[in-house]
PDB file of C-alpha atoms in Angstrom:
ATOM      1  CA  MET A   1     -21.098  -1.801  -0.158  1.00  0.00           C
ATOM      2  CA  VAL A   2     -17.870  -1.468  -2.248  1.00  0.00           C
ATOM      3  CA  SER A   3     -18.416   0.630  -5.481  1.00  0.00           C
ATOM      4  CA  ILE A   4     -16.989  -0.896  -8.727  1.00  0.00           C
ATOM      5  CA  ALA A   5     -16.418   1.592 -11.472  1.00  0.00           C
ATOM      6  CA  ARG A   6     -17.850   1.842 -14.880  1.00  0.00           C
ATOM      7  CA  ASP A   7     -16.423   3.426 -17.879  1.00  0.00           C
ATOM      8  CA  GLY A   8     -16.710   7.296 -17.935  1.00  0.00           C
ATOM      9  CA  GLU A   9     -16.440   7.802 -14.152  1.00  0.00           C
ATOM     10  CA  TRP A  10     -12.919   8.759 -13.639  1.00  0.00           C
ATOM     11  CA  GLY A  11     -13.173  12.486 -13.709  1.00  0.00           C
ATOM     12  CA  SER A  12     -10.190  13.214 -15.805  1.00  0.00           C
ATOM     13  CA  ALA A  13      -7.884  11.786 -18.907  1.00  0.00           C
ATOM     14  CA  THR A  14      -5.260  11.406 -16.411  1.00  0.00           C
ATOM     15  CA  LEU A  15      -7.122   9.192 -13.796  1.00  0.00           C
ATOM     16  CA  THR A  16      -8.540   7.252 -17.015  1.00  0.00           C
ATOM     17  CA  ARG A  17      -5.107   6.341 -18.316  1.00  0.00           C
ATOM     18  CA  ALA A  18      -4.052   5.325 -14.631  1.00  0.00           C
ATOM     19  CA  VAL A  19      -6.960   2.990 -14.572  1.00  0.00           C
ATOM     20  CA  GLU A  20      -6.436   1.749 -18.058  1.00  0.00           C
ATOM     21  CA  GLN A  21      -3.142   0.395 -16.753  1.00  0.00           C
ATOM     22  CA  LEU A  22      -4.346  -1.087 -13.411  1.00  0.00           C
ATOM     23  CA  ARG A  23      -6.946  -3.090 -15.270  1.00  0.00           C
ATOM     24  CA  LEU A  24      -4.427  -4.794 -17.516  1.00  0.00           C
ATOM     25  CA  TYR A  25      -2.223  -5.586 -14.552  1.00  0.00           C
ATOM     26  CA  LYS A  26      -2.442  -9.176 -13.572  1.00  0.00           C
ATOM     27  CA  ALA A  27      -1.543  -9.761  -9.720  1.00  0.00           C
ATOM     28  CA  ALA A  28       0.894 -12.391  -8.902  1.00  0.00           C
ATOM     29  CA  GLU A  29       0.066 -14.925  -6.234  1.00  0.00           C
ATOM     30  CA  LEU A  30       1.602 -14.981  -3.057  1.00  0.00           C
ATOM     31  CA  LEU A  31       2.520 -18.372  -2.250  1.00  0.00           C
ATOM     32  CA  ILE A  32       2.403 -18.291   1.446  1.00  0.00           C
ATOM     33  CA  ASP A  33       0.171 -20.803   3.477  1.00  0.00           C
ATOM     34  CA  ASP A  34      -2.221 -19.952   6.335  1.00  0.00           C
ATOM     35  CA  GLN A  35       0.140 -22.033   8.787  1.00  0.00           C
ATOM     36  CA  ILE A  36       2.880 -19.260   8.152  1.00  0.00           C
ATOM     37  CA  ALA A  37       0.343 -16.207   7.619  1.00  0.00           C
ATOM     38  CA  PRO A  38      -2.913 -16.917   9.125  1.00  0.00           C
ATOM     39  CA  LYS A  39      -3.993 -13.428   9.370  1.00  0.00           C
ATOM     40  CA  ARG A  40      -5.049 -11.272   6.343  1.00  0.00           C
ATOM     41  CA  ALA A  41      -5.358  -7.447   5.984  1.00  0.00           C
ATOM     42  CA  ALA A  42      -5.897  -4.910   3.177  1.00  0.00           C
ATOM     43  CA  VAL A  43      -4.896  -1.387   2.696  1.00  0.00           C
ATOM     44  CA  LEU A  44      -6.274   1.140   0.338  1.00  0.00           C
ATOM     45  CA  ILE A  45      -4.223   3.081  -2.349  1.00  0.00           C
ATOM     46  CA  CYS A  46      -6.778   6.211  -2.833  1.00  0.00           C
ATOM     47  CA  LEU A  47      -5.769   7.907  -6.046  1.00  0.00           C
ATOM     48  CA  PHE A  48      -7.014  11.079  -7.027  1.00  0.00           C
ATOM     49  CA  GLU A  49      -5.631  14.166  -9.417  1.00  0.00           C
ATOM     50  CA  ALA A  50      -4.696  17.479  -8.629  1.00  0.00           C
ATOM     51  CA  ALA A  51      -3.188  20.066 -11.154  1.00  0.00           C
ATOM     52  CA  GLY A  52      -2.734  17.124 -13.542  1.00  0.00           C
ATOM     53  CA  GLU A  53      -0.823  15.002 -11.167  1.00  0.00           C
ATOM     54  CA  ILE A  54      -1.785  11.696  -9.767  1.00  0.00           C
ATOM     55  CA  ARG A  55      -1.755  11.779  -5.894  1.00  0.00           C
ATOM     56  CA  VAL A  56      -2.417   9.187  -3.226  1.00  0.00           C
ATOM     57  CA  ILE A  57      -3.937   9.608   0.143  1.00  0.00           C
ATOM     58  CA  LEU A  58      -1.716   8.807   3.306  1.00  0.00           C
ATOM     59  CA  THR A  59      -2.033   8.679   7.015  1.00  0.00           C
ATOM     60  CA  LYS A  60       0.325   9.202  10.024  1.00  0.00           C
ATOM     61  CA  ARG A  61      -0.698   6.446  12.897  1.00  0.00           C
ATOM     62  CA  ALA A  62      -1.463   7.883  16.162  1.00  0.00           C
ATOM     63  CA  VAL A  63       1.410   7.505  18.632  1.00  0.00           C
ATOM     64  CA  SER A  64      -0.944   5.679  21.153  1.00  0.00           C
ATOM     65  CA  LEU A  65      -1.249   2.664  18.821  1.00  0.00           C
ATOM     66  CA  SER A  66       0.489  -0.551  20.106  1.00  0.00           C
ATOM     67  CA  THR A  67       1.968  -1.272  16.680  1.00  0.00           C
ATOM     68  CA  HIS A  68       3.523   0.781  14.040  1.00  0.00           C
ATOM     69  CA  SER A  69       2.967   4.020  16.194  1.00  0.00           C
ATOM     70  CA  GLY A  70       3.389   7.425  14.653  1.00  0.00           C
ATOM     71  CA  GLU A  71       4.358   5.940  11.006  1.00  0.00           C
ATOM     72  CA  VAL A  72       3.287   6.795   8.025  1.00  0.00           C
ATOM     73  CA  ALA A  73       0.762   4.307   6.478  1.00  0.00           C
ATOM     74  CA  LEU A  74      -2.024   3.492   3.693  1.00  0.00           C
ATOM     75  CA  PRO A  75      -5.629   3.481   5.316  1.00  0.00           C
ATOM     76  CA  GLY A  76      -6.188  -0.059   6.110  1.00  0.00           C
ATOM     77  CA  GLY A  77      -6.236  -2.928   8.604  1.00  0.00           C
ATOM     78  CA  LYS A  78      -7.016  -6.604   9.223  1.00  0.00           C
ATOM     79  CA  ARG A  79     -10.154  -8.202   7.803  1.00  0.00           C
ATOM     80  CA  ASP A  80     -13.138  -8.762   9.400  1.00  0.00           C
ATOM     81  CA  GLU A  81     -15.383 -12.013   9.368  1.00  0.00           C
ATOM     82  CA  SER A  82     -18.054  -9.767   8.019  1.00  0.00           C
ATOM     83  CA  ASP A  83     -15.672  -8.577   5.049  1.00  0.00           C
ATOM     84  CA  ALA A  84     -16.623 -10.157   1.780  1.00  0.00           C
ATOM     85  CA  ASN A  85     -13.238  -9.779   0.412  1.00  0.00           C
ATOM     86  CA  ASP A  86     -10.091  -7.589   0.215  1.00  0.00           C
ATOM     87  CA  ALA A  87     -11.782  -4.785  -1.362  1.00  0.00           C
ATOM     88  CA  ALA A  88     -14.525  -4.716   1.347  1.00  0.00           C
ATOM     89  CA  THR A  89     -11.954  -4.671   4.037  1.00  0.00           C
ATOM     90  CA  ALA A  90      -9.908  -1.660   2.581  1.00  0.00           C
ATOM     91  CA  VAL A  91     -12.927   0.361   1.963  1.00  0.00           C
ATOM     92  CA  ARG A  92     -14.381  -0.322   5.389  1.00  0.00           C
ATOM     93  CA  GLU A  93     -11.078   0.447   7.137  1.00  0.00           C
ATOM     94  CA  ALA A  94     -10.590   3.714   5.157  1.00  0.00           C
ATOM     95  CA  TYR A  95     -14.272   5.102   6.068  1.00  0.00           C
ATOM     96  CA  GLU A  96     -13.422   4.056   9.966  1.00  0.00           C
ATOM     97  CA  GLU A  97     -10.066   5.729   9.988  1.00  0.00           C
ATOM     98  CA  ILE A  98     -10.387   8.862   7.699  1.00  0.00           C
ATOM     99  CA  GLY A  99     -14.007   9.012   6.984  1.00  0.00           C
ATOM    100  CA  LEU A 100     -13.590   8.310   2.951  1.00  0.00           C
ATOM    101  CA  GLU A 101     -17.140   7.328   1.920  1.00  0.00           C
ATOM    102  CA  PRO A 102     -17.491   4.412   0.120  1.00  0.00           C
ATOM    103  CA  ALA A 103     -19.907   5.655  -2.356  1.00  0.00           C
ATOM    104  CA  SER A 104     -17.164   8.347  -3.371  1.00  0.00           C
ATOM    105  CA  ILE A 105     -14.695   6.013  -4.525  1.00  0.00           C
ATOM    106  CA  GLN A 106     -14.425   3.553  -7.395  1.00  0.00           C
ATOM    107  CA  VAL A 107     -12.301   0.258  -6.681  1.00  0.00           C
ATOM    108  CA  VAL A 108     -10.602  -0.622  -9.918  1.00  0.00           C
ATOM    109  CA  ALA A 109      -7.794  -3.114  -8.840  1.00  0.00           C
ATOM    110  CA  SER A 110      -6.056  -5.530  -6.322  1.00  0.00           C
ATOM    111  CA  LEU A 111      -2.469  -6.040  -6.392  1.00  0.00           C
ATOM    112  CA  GLU A 112      -0.480  -9.061  -5.325  1.00  0.00           C
ATOM    113  CA  PRO A 113      -0.296  -9.484  -1.625  1.00  0.00           C
ATOM    114  CA  PHE A 114       2.721  -8.554   0.446  1.00  0.00           C
ATOM    115  CA  LEU A 115       3.963  -9.961   3.552  1.00  0.00           C
ATOM    116  CA  SER A 116       4.577  -7.906   6.605  1.00  0.00           C
ATOM    117  CA  LYS A 117       7.390  -8.336   9.069  1.00  0.00           C
ATOM    118  CA  HIS A 118       4.917  -9.761  11.495  1.00  0.00           C
ATOM    119  CA  PHE A 119       3.721 -12.161   8.955  1.00  0.00           C
ATOM    120  CA  LEU A 120       0.758 -10.628   8.057  1.00  0.00           C
ATOM    121  CA  ARG A 121      -0.546 -10.983   4.365  1.00  0.00           C
ATOM    122  CA  VAL A 122      -1.336  -7.489   3.384  1.00  0.00           C
ATOM    123  CA  THR A 123      -3.423  -7.036  -0.075  1.00  0.00           C
ATOM    124  CA  PRO A 124      -3.208  -3.381  -1.620  1.00  0.00           C
ATOM    125  CA  VAL A 125      -6.713  -2.324  -3.433  1.00  0.00           C
ATOM    126  CA  VAL A 126      -6.427   0.360  -5.777  1.00  0.00           C
ATOM    127  CA  ALA A 127      -9.526   2.978  -5.898  1.00  0.00           C
ATOM    128  CA  ILE A 128     -10.014   6.166  -7.443  1.00  0.00           C
ATOM    129  CA  LEU A 129     -11.544   9.421  -5.750  1.00  0.00           C
ATOM    130  CA  PRO A 130     -13.054  11.016  -9.233  1.00  0.00           C
ATOM    131  CA  ASP A 131     -14.059  14.299  -7.083  1.00  0.00           C
ATOM    132  CA  ALA A 132     -11.269  15.001  -4.381  1.00  0.00           C
ATOM    133  CA  GLN A 133     -13.148  18.369  -3.667  1.00  0.00           C
ATOM    134  CA  SER A 134     -16.046  16.612  -2.297  1.00  0.00           C
ATOM    135  CA  PHE A 135     -13.922  14.475   0.188  1.00  0.00           C
ATOM    136  CA  VAL A 136     -13.682  16.202   3.916  1.00  0.00           C
ATOM    137  CA  PRO A 137     -11.519  14.159   6.058  1.00  0.00           C
ATOM    138  CA  CYS A 138     -12.730  13.099   9.205  1.00  0.00           C
ATOM    139  CA  CYS A 139      -9.719  11.164  11.068  1.00  0.00           C
ATOM    140  CA  ASN A 140     -10.411   8.890  13.841  1.00  0.00           C
ATOM    141  CA  GLN A 141      -7.879  10.215  16.427  1.00  0.00           C
ATOM    142  CA  ALA A 142      -7.555   7.034  18.267  1.00  0.00           C
ATOM    143  CA  GLU A 143      -5.868   5.653  15.248  1.00  0.00           C
ATOM    144  CA  VAL A 144      -4.864   8.418  12.881  1.00  0.00           C
ATOM    145  CA  GLU A 145      -2.733  11.563  14.020  1.00  0.00           C
ATOM    146  CA  SER A 146      -3.096  13.466  10.635  1.00  0.00           C
ATOM    147  CA  LEU A 147      -3.946  12.955   6.871  1.00  0.00           C
ATOM    148  CA  PHE A 148      -2.033  14.045   4.066  1.00  0.00           C
ATOM    149  CA  ASP A 149      -1.553  13.133   0.280  1.00  0.00           C
ATOM    150  CA  ALA A 150       1.611  12.673  -2.005  1.00  0.00           C
ATOM    151  CA  PRO A 151       2.478  12.654  -5.716  1.00  0.00           C
ATOM    152  CA  LEU A 152       2.329   8.700  -6.863  1.00  0.00           C
ATOM    153  CA  GLU A 153       5.070   9.336  -8.936  1.00  0.00           C
ATOM    154  CA  MET A 154       7.619  10.366  -6.442  1.00  0.00           C
ATOM    155  CA  PHE A 155       7.951   6.599  -5.267  1.00  0.00           C
ATOM    156  CA  LEU A 156       9.743   6.075  -8.692  1.00  0.00           C
ATOM    157  CA  ARG A 157      12.165   8.801  -8.416  1.00  0.00           C
ATOM    158  CA  ASP A 158      15.533   8.546  -6.590  1.00  0.00           C
ATOM    159  CA  GLU A 159      15.160  12.027  -5.427  1.00  0.00           C
ATOM    160  CA  LYS A 160      14.639  12.352  -1.631  1.00  0.00           C
ATOM    161  CA  HIS A 161      14.947   8.498  -1.835  1.00  0.00           C
ATOM    162  CA  ARG A 162      17.346   6.200   0.453  1.00  0.00           C
ATOM    163  CA  SER A 163      17.566   2.542   0.942  1.00  0.00           C
ATOM    164  CA  GLU A 164      19.173  -0.015   3.067  1.00  0.00           C
ATOM    165  CA  GLN A 165      19.903  -3.652   2.623  1.00  0.00           C
ATOM    166  CA  HIS A 166      18.448  -6.177   5.096  1.00  0.00           C
ATOM    167  CA  ASN A 167      18.302  -9.728   5.667  1.00  0.00           C
ATOM    168  CA  ARG A 168      15.218 -11.600   6.218  1.00  0.00           C
ATOM    169  CA  CYS A 169      14.479 -15.333   6.657  1.00  0.00           C
ATOM    170  CA  GLY A 170      17.624 -16.280   4.852  1.00  0.00           C
ATOM    171  CA  GLY A 171      17.280 -13.725   2.185  1.00  0.00           C
ATOM    172  CA  SER A 172      18.271 -10.146   1.475  1.00  0.00           C
ATOM    173  CA  TYR A 173      16.196  -7.363   0.237  1.00  0.00           C
ATOM    174  CA  MET A 174      15.948  -3.343   0.072  1.00  0.00           C
ATOM    175  CA  LEU A 175      14.157  -1.300   2.689  1.00  0.00           C
ATOM    176  CA  HIS A 176      13.250   1.919   0.880  1.00  0.00           C
ATOM    177  CA  TYR A 177      12.597   5.372   2.615  1.00  0.00           C
ATOM    178  CA  PHE A 178      10.927   8.273   0.970  1.00  0.00           C
ATOM    179  CA  GLU A 179      11.153  11.935   2.417  1.00  0.00           C
ATOM    180  CA  LEU A 180       8.274  14.340   1.820  1.00  0.00           C
ATOM    181  CA  GLU A 181       7.348  17.939   3.223  1.00  0.00           C
ATOM    182  CA  TYR A 182       3.731  18.539   3.034  1.00  0.00           C
ATOM    183  CA  GLN A 183       2.166  21.754   4.307  1.00  0.00           C
ATOM    184  CA  GLY A 184       5.131  22.418   6.622  1.00  0.00           C
ATOM    185  CA  ASN A 185       5.283  19.123   8.190  1.00  0.00           C
ATOM    186  CA  LYS A 186       8.025  16.374   7.174  1.00  0.00           C
ATOM    187  CA  TYR A 187       7.231  12.457   6.580  1.00  0.00           C
ATOM    188  CA  VAL A 188       9.053   9.465   6.055  1.00  0.00           C
ATOM    189  CA  ILE A 189       7.476   6.865   4.084  1.00  0.00           C
ATOM    190  CA  TRP A 190       9.095   3.551   4.375  1.00  0.00           C
ATOM    191  CA  GLY A 191       9.011   0.037   4.928  1.00  0.00           C
ATOM    192  CA  LEU A 192       6.069  -1.952   3.744  1.00  0.00           C
ATOM    193  CA  THR A 193       3.921   1.257   2.505  1.00  0.00           C
ATOM    194  CA  ALA A 194       6.940   2.435   0.387  1.00  0.00           C
ATOM    195  CA  ALA A 195       7.376  -1.205  -1.189  1.00  0.00           C
ATOM    196  CA  ILE A 196       3.423  -1.113  -2.133  1.00  0.00           C
ATOM    197  CA  LEU A 197       3.628   2.395  -3.454  1.00  0.00           C
ATOM    198  CA  ILE A 198       6.519   1.516  -5.545  1.00  0.00           C
ATOM    199  CA  ARG A 199       4.840  -1.285  -7.154  1.00  0.00           C
ATOM    200  CA  ALA A 200       1.565   0.711  -7.529  1.00  0.00           C
ATOM    201  CA  ALA A 201       3.606   3.661  -9.182  1.00  0.00           C
ATOM    202  CA  SER A 202       5.310   1.232 -11.686  1.00  0.00           C
ATOM    203  CA  ILE A 203       1.953  -0.339 -13.075  1.00  0.00           C
ATOM    204  CA  VAL A 204       0.382   3.150 -13.257  1.00  0.00           C
ATOM    205  CA  PHE A 205       3.246   5.040 -15.001  1.00  0.00           C
ATOM    206  CA  GLN A 206       4.697   1.728 -16.808  1.00  0.00           C
ATOM    207  CA  ARG A 207       8.044   2.008 -15.978  1.00  0.00           C
ATOM    208  CA  PRO A 208      10.520   0.621 -13.171  1.00  0.00           C
ATOM    209  CA  PRO A 209      12.036   3.062 -10.501  1.00  0.00           C
ATOM    210  CA  GLU A 210      15.119   4.993 -10.897  1.00  0.00           C
ATOM    211  CA  PHE A 211      16.688   2.998  -8.100  1.00  0.00           C
ATOM    212  CA  GLU A 212      17.168  -0.691  -7.391  1.00  0.00           C
ATOM    213  CA  GLU A 213      13.968  -2.222  -6.023  1.00  0.00           C
ATOM    214  CA  PHE A 214      15.281  -5.708  -4.867  1.00  0.00           C
ATOM    215  CA  CYS A 215      12.214  -6.965  -3.244  1.00  0.00           C
ATOM    216  CA  PRO A 216      11.731  -9.740  -0.857  1.00  0.00           C
ATOM    217  CA  ASP A 217      11.513 -13.179  -2.558  1.00  0.00           C
ATOM    218  CA  PHE A 218       8.415 -14.531  -0.962  1.00  0.00           C
ATOM    219  CA  ARG A 219       8.918 -18.086  -2.299  1.00  0.00           C
ATOM    220  CA  SER A 220      12.096 -18.245  -0.642  1.00  0.00           C
ATOM    221  CA  ILE A 221      10.739 -16.822   2.334  1.00  0.00           C
ATOM    222  CA  HIS A 222       8.144 -19.517   2.402  1.00  0.00           C
ATOM    223  CA  ARG A 223      10.618 -22.279   2.007  1.00  0.00           C
ATOM    224  CA  TYR A 224      12.776 -21.086   4.841  1.00  0.00           C
ATOM    225  CA  LEU A 225       9.782 -20.762   7.193  1.00  0.00           C
ATOM    226  CA  VAL A 226       8.654 -24.422   6.281  1.00  0.00           C
ATOM    227  CA  LYS A 227      11.943 -25.679   7.046  1.00  0.00           C
ATOM    228  CA  GLN A 228      12.108 -23.940  10.441  1.00  0.00           C
ATOM    229  CA  ILE A 229       8.712 -25.234  11.497  1.00  0.00           C
ATOM    230  CA  ALA A 230       9.691 -28.662  10.205  1.00  0.00           C
ATOM    231  CA  MET A 231      12.862 -28.662  12.332  1.00  0.00           C
ATOM    232  CA  LYS A 232      11.172 -27.315  15.543  1.00  0.00           C
ATOM    233  CA  SER A 233       8.396 -29.997  15.303  1.00  0.00           C
ATOM    234  CA  SER A 234      10.898 -32.684  14.469  1.00  0.00           C
TER     235      SER A 234
END
C-alpha cells in the first residue's frame, strides 16, 4: 500500500518546506500517445534530511542488466498490471530493488512524465523518508550494484556539472552530467536521471539551475514521430 502523508509527519522544518513547494507544483501533461510510447514506468525520488541538507537516494545498476548496465539511476521500473498508479509502481520497485519499506516513506507528489530514449514514458514520484536512520538498505544484487545518496541542491549548481548538446527526433536538447564522490567512490549522474533531478531540485528550491537546462520539446518530438509513422504507413 502506498502511504500518503499527512501534515506534521515530515520529521524536520527543512523537509516541511520542501513538501510545501512540491504540493503547490502542477505537473504538465506529456502529450505523447500510446502508439508512440505504449509502455510506462515510474521512478522514486526519495528525499531525506541529513545535517540540514536535503538528499536523494540513488542506485548504481548492476553490470549484468541488459539495459543501462552500470549506470546511476533512481529506484524504479516498468508498471505492472497490478499497480494501481505511478506511485504504486515507484514504491513497489524501490522495495524490490533496495528494500525501502513502503510504510517508511510518504508520497507527496508526482512530476510530469519524461520520455526516455527508448520511448518509455517515465513518471517521477516524490516521497519523503522522515526517519532516514531507520532505513536499512537491502539491495537486490541482480538489479543494484550499490546504493548511495546525493545532495539535491547539487543538481542546480554548475560545480561538477557539464553538458553536451544532442539532436533527437528533429530537435536539439542538452544532455547533463554531474560528478559525485561518495565514500571514496566516484559516480556520474547523467541523462534522464539528471534531467529528472534538475526538475525536482528546481521545484523544491524554487530557482532555476545555474546552467542552461534546454530540455527536449516533447510536443515537437510527438509531431515528428507521428509524421514518421504516417510516412511509413503510406
